[in-house]
Short mmCIF file of C-alpha atoms and ligand atoms in Angstrom, two decimals:
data_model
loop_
_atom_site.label_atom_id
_atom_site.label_comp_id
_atom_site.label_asym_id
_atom_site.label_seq_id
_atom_site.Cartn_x
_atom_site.Cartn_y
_atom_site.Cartn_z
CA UNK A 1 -8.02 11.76 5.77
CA UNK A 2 -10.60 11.51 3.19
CA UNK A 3 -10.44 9.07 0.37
CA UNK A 4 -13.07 9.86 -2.87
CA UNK A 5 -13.09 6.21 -4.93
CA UNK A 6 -14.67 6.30 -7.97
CA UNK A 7 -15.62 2.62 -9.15
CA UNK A 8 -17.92 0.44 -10.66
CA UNK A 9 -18.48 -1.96 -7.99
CA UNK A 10 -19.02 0.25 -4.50
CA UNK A 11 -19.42 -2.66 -3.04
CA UNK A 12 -16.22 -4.26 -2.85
CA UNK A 13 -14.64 -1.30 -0.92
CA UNK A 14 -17.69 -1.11 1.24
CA UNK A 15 -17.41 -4.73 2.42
CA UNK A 16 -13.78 -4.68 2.66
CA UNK A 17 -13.53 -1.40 4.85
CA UNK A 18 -15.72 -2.38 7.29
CA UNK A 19 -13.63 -5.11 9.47
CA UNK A 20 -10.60 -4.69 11.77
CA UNK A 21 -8.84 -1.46 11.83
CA UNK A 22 -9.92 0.57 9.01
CA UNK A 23 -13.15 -0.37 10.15
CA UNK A 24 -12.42 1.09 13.35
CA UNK A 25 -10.56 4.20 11.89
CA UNK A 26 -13.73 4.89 9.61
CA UNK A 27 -16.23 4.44 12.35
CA UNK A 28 -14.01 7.52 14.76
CA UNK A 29 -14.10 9.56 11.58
CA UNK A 30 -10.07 9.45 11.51
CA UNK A 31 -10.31 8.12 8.13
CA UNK A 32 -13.74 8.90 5.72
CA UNK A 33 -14.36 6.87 2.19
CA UNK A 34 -16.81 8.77 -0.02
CA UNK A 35 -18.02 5.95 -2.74
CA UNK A 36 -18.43 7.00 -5.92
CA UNK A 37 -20.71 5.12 -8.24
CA UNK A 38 -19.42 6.28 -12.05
CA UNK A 39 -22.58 4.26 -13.09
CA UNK A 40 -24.75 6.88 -11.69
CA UNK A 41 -22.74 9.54 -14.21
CA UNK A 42 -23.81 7.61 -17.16
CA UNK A 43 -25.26 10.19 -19.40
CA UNK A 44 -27.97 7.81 -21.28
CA UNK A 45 -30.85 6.36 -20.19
CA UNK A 46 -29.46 2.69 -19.87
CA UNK A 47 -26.51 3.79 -17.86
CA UNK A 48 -23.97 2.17 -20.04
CA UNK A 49 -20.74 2.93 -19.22
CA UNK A 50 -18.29 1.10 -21.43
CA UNK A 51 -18.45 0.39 -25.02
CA UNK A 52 -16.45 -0.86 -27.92
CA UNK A 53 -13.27 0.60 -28.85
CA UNK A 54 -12.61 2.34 -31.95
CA UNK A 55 -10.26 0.50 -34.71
CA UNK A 56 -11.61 -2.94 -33.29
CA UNK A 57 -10.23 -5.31 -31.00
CA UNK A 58 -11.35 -7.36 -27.81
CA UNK A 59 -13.04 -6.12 -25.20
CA UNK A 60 -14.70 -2.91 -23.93
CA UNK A 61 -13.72 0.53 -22.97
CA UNK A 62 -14.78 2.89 -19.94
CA UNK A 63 -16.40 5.56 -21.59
CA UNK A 64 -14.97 9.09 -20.61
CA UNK A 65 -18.32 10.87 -20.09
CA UNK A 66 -18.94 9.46 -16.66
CA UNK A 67 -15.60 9.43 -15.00
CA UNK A 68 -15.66 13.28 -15.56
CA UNK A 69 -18.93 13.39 -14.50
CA UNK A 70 -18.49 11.43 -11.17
CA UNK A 71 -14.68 13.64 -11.05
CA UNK A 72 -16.80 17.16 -11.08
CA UNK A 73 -19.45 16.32 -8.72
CA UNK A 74 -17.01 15.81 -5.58
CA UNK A 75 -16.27 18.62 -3.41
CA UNK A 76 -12.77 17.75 -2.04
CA UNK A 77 -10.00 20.26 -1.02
CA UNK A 78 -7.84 22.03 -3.44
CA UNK A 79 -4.73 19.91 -4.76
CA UNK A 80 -6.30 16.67 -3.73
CA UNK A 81 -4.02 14.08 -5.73
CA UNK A 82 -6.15 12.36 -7.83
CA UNK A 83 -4.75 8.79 -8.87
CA UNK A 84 -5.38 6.51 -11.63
CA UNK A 85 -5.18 3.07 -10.80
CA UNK A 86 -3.71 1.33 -13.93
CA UNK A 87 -0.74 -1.29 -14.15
CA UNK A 88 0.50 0.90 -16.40
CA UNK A 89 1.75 3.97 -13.23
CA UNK A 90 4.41 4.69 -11.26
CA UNK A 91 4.55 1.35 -8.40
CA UNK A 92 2.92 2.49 -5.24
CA UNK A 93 5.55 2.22 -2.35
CA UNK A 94 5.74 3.63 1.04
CA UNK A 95 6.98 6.57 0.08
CA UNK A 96 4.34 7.30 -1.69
CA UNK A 97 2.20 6.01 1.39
CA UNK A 98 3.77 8.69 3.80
CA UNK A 99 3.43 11.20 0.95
CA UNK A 100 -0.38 10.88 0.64
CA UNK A 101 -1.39 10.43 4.18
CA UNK A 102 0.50 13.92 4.75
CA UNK A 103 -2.41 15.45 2.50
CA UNK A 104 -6.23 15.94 3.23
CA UNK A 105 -7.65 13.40 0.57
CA UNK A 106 -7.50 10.63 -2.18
CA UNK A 107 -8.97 10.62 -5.33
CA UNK A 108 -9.04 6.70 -6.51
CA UNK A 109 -10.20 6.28 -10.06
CA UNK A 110 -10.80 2.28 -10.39
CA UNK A 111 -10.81 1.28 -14.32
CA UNK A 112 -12.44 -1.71 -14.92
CA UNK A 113 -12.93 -3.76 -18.29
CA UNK A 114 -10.16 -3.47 -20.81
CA UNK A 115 -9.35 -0.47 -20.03
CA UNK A 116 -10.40 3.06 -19.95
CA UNK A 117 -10.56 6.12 -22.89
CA UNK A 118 -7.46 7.48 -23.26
CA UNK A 119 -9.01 10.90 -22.99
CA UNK A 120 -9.28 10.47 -19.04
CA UNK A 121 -5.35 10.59 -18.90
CA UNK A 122 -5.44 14.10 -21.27
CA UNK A 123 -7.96 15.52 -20.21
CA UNK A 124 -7.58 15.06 -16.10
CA UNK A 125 -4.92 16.13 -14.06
CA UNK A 126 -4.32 12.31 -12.84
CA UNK A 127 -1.27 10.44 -11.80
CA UNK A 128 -1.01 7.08 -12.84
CA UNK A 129 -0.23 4.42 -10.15
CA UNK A 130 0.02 0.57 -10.23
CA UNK A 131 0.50 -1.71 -6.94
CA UNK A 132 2.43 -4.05 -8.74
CA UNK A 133 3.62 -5.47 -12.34
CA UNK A 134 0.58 -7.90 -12.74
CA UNK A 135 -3.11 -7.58 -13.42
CA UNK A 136 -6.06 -7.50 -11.59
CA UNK A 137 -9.33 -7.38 -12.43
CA UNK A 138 -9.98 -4.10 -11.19
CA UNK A 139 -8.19 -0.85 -9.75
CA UNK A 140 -10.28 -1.40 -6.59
CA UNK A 141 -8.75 -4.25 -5.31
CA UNK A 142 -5.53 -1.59 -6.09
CA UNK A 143 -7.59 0.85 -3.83
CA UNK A 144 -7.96 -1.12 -0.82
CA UNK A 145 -4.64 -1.65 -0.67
CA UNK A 146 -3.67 2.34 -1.15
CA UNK A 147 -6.08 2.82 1.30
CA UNK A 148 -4.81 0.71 3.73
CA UNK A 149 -1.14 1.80 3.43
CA UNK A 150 -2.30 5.25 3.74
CA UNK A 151 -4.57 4.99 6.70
CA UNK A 152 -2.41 3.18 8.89
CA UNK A 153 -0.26 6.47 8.92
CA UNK A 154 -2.61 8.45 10.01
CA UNK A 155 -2.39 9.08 13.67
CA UNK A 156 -4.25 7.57 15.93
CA UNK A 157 -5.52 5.09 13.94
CA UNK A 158 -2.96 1.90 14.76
CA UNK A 159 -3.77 3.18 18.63
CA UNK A 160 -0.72 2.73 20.81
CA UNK A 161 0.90 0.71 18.88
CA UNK A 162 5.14 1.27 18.28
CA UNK A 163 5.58 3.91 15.20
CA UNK A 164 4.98 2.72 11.87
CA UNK A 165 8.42 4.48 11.68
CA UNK A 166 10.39 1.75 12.91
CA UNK A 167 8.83 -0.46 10.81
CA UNK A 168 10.07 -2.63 7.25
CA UNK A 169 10.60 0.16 4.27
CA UNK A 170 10.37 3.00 6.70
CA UNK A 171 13.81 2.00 8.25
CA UNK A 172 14.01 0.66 4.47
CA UNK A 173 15.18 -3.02 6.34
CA UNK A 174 13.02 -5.92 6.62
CA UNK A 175 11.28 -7.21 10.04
CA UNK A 176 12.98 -8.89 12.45
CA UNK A 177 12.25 -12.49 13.28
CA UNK A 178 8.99 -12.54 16.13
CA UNK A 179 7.80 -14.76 18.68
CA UNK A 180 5.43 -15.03 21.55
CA UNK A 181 4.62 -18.16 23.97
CA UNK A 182 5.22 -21.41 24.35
CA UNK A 183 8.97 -20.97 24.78
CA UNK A 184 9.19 -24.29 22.73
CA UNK A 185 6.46 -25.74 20.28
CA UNK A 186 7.26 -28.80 18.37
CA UNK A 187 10.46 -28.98 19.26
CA UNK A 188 11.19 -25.30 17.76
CA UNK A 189 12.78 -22.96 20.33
CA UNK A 190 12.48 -19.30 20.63
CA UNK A 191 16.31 -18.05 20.62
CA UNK A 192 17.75 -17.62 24.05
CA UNK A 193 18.79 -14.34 23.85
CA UNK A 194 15.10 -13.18 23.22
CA UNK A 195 14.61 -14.67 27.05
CA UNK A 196 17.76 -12.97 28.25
CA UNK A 197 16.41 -10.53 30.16
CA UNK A 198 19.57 -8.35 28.35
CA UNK A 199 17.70 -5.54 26.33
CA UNK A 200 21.01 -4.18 25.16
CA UNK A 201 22.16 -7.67 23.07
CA UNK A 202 17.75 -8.13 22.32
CA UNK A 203 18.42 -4.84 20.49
CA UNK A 204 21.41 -5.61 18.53
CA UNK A 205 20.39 -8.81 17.93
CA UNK A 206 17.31 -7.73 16.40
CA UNK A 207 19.23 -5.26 14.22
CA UNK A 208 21.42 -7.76 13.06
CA UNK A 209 17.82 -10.26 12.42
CA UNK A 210 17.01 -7.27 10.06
CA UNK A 211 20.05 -7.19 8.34
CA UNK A 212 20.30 -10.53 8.03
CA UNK A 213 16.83 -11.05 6.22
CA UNK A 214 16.97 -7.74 4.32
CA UNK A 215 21.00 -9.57 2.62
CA UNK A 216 19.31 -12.68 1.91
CA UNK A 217 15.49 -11.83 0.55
CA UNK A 218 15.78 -8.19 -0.07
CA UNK A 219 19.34 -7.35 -0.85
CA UNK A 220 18.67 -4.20 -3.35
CA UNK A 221 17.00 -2.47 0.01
CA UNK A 222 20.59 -2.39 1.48
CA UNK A 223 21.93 0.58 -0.73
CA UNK A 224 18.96 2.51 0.30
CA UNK A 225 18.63 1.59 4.05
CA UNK A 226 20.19 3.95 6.71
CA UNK A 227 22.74 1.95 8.41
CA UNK A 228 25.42 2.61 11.04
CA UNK A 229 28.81 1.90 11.31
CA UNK A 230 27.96 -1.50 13.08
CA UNK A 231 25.31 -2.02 10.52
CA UNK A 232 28.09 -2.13 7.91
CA UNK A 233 30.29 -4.15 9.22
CA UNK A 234 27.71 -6.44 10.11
CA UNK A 235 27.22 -6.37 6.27
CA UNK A 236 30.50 -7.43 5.69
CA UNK A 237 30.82 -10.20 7.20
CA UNK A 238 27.89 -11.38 5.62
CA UNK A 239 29.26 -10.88 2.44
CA UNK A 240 32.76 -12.36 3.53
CA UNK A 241 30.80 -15.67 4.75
CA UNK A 242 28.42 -16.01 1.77
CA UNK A 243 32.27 -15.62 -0.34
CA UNK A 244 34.05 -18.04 2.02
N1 ADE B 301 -5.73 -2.44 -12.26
C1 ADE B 301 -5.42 -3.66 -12.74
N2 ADE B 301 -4.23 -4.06 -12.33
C2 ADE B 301 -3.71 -3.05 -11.56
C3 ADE B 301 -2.50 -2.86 -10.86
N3 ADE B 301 -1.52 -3.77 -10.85
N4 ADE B 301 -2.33 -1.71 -10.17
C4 ADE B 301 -3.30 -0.76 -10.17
N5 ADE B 301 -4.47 -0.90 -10.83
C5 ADE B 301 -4.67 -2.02 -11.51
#
């Protein structure tokens, strides 16, 4: 999986990529990052790459000269999904995750500034993609995280660790409760059942931890969550208690 980000500021993917498991993913060539410096596409001597927008108003604009620039000079598959990181896109989810890491490559456009010329939307194939209603200061903080989600699909990279299948949004429930040793620590105690020994009633109580959590925090993941006939009665008597 190859991921092309074009950015201002290389250097906060760089850093960022280097640690812990993408680090580790980068370093056996599962995953490669080719950094993209749209200051070097600058097409004037200064290498300005924003400037102020037309009609007035605060702030600059990325100039659309360089972004195509930087855009045309990568060699990456055909049908690489190129994505425009903007607040303003379609929220990133794991679907969208799965969907990308099934592909060869990335394209991550990073605005920066105030925003960037509208021209980069009409005149490149680009889909626009936000991580989340509020506003950073840059798309590439957006990027790491795309990055991230994506990588961590692609095999081998989490090692022999369970599927990311059977994990929060990909079962579409949310985690169940964990715990490791001391059996008790400050007077907290790890449920019983987890020390059972009974892998049958670990398993359905685990289910039932998700379902739990997903009713109270995440309720609107219920309708699209596959569930079982247990599952749903479960649910019920959730919603019976919370009524009672
Ligand atoms: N750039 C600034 N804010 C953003 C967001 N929420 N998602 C993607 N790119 C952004």
């Amino acid at each position: 999986m190859r991921f092309y980000v074009l950015t201002l500021f290389p250097g906060i993917l760089a850093g960022a990529v280097s640690e812990s498991i993408l680090g580790r993913a980068i370093h056996r060539e599962l995953v490669e990052l080719t950094l993209v410096d749209i200051r070097d596409f600058a097409d004037n001597r200064h290498k300005v790459v924003d400037d102020y927008p037309y009609g007035g108003g605060p702030g600059m604009v990325m100039k659309p000269e360089p972004i195509f620039g930087a855009l045309e000079s990568l060699d990456t598959p055909p049908g690489v999904p190129i994505l425009l990181l903007t607040p303003q896109g379609e929220t990133f989810d794991q679907e969208l995750a799965r969907e990308l890491s099934e592909g060869p490559g990335v394209v991550l456009i990073c605005g920066r500034y105030e925003g960037i010329d509208e021209r980069v939307r009409e005149g490149l194939p680009v889909r626009e993609v936000s991580v989340g209603d509020y506003v950073l200061t840059g798309g590439e903080f957006a990027a790491l995280s795309i990055i991230d989600a994506v990588s961590r699909l692609v095999p081998g990279v989490l090692g022999e660790q369970r599927s990311p299948e059977e994990e929060t949004f990909s079962r579409g429930l949310l985690e169940y409760p964990q715990y490791t040793r001391p059996a008790q620590f400050r007077g907290m105690r790890v449920p019983d059942v987890l020390l059972s020994g009974n892998h049958a009633l670990i398993e359905r109580w685990r289910r039932e931890q998700s379902l739990l959590r997903t009713f109270l925090k995440r309720p609107d993941l219920l309708d699209r969550a596959h569930l079982d006939e247990d599952d749903l009665k479960f649910i019920e008597s959730l919603k019976k208690r919370k009524n009672a």
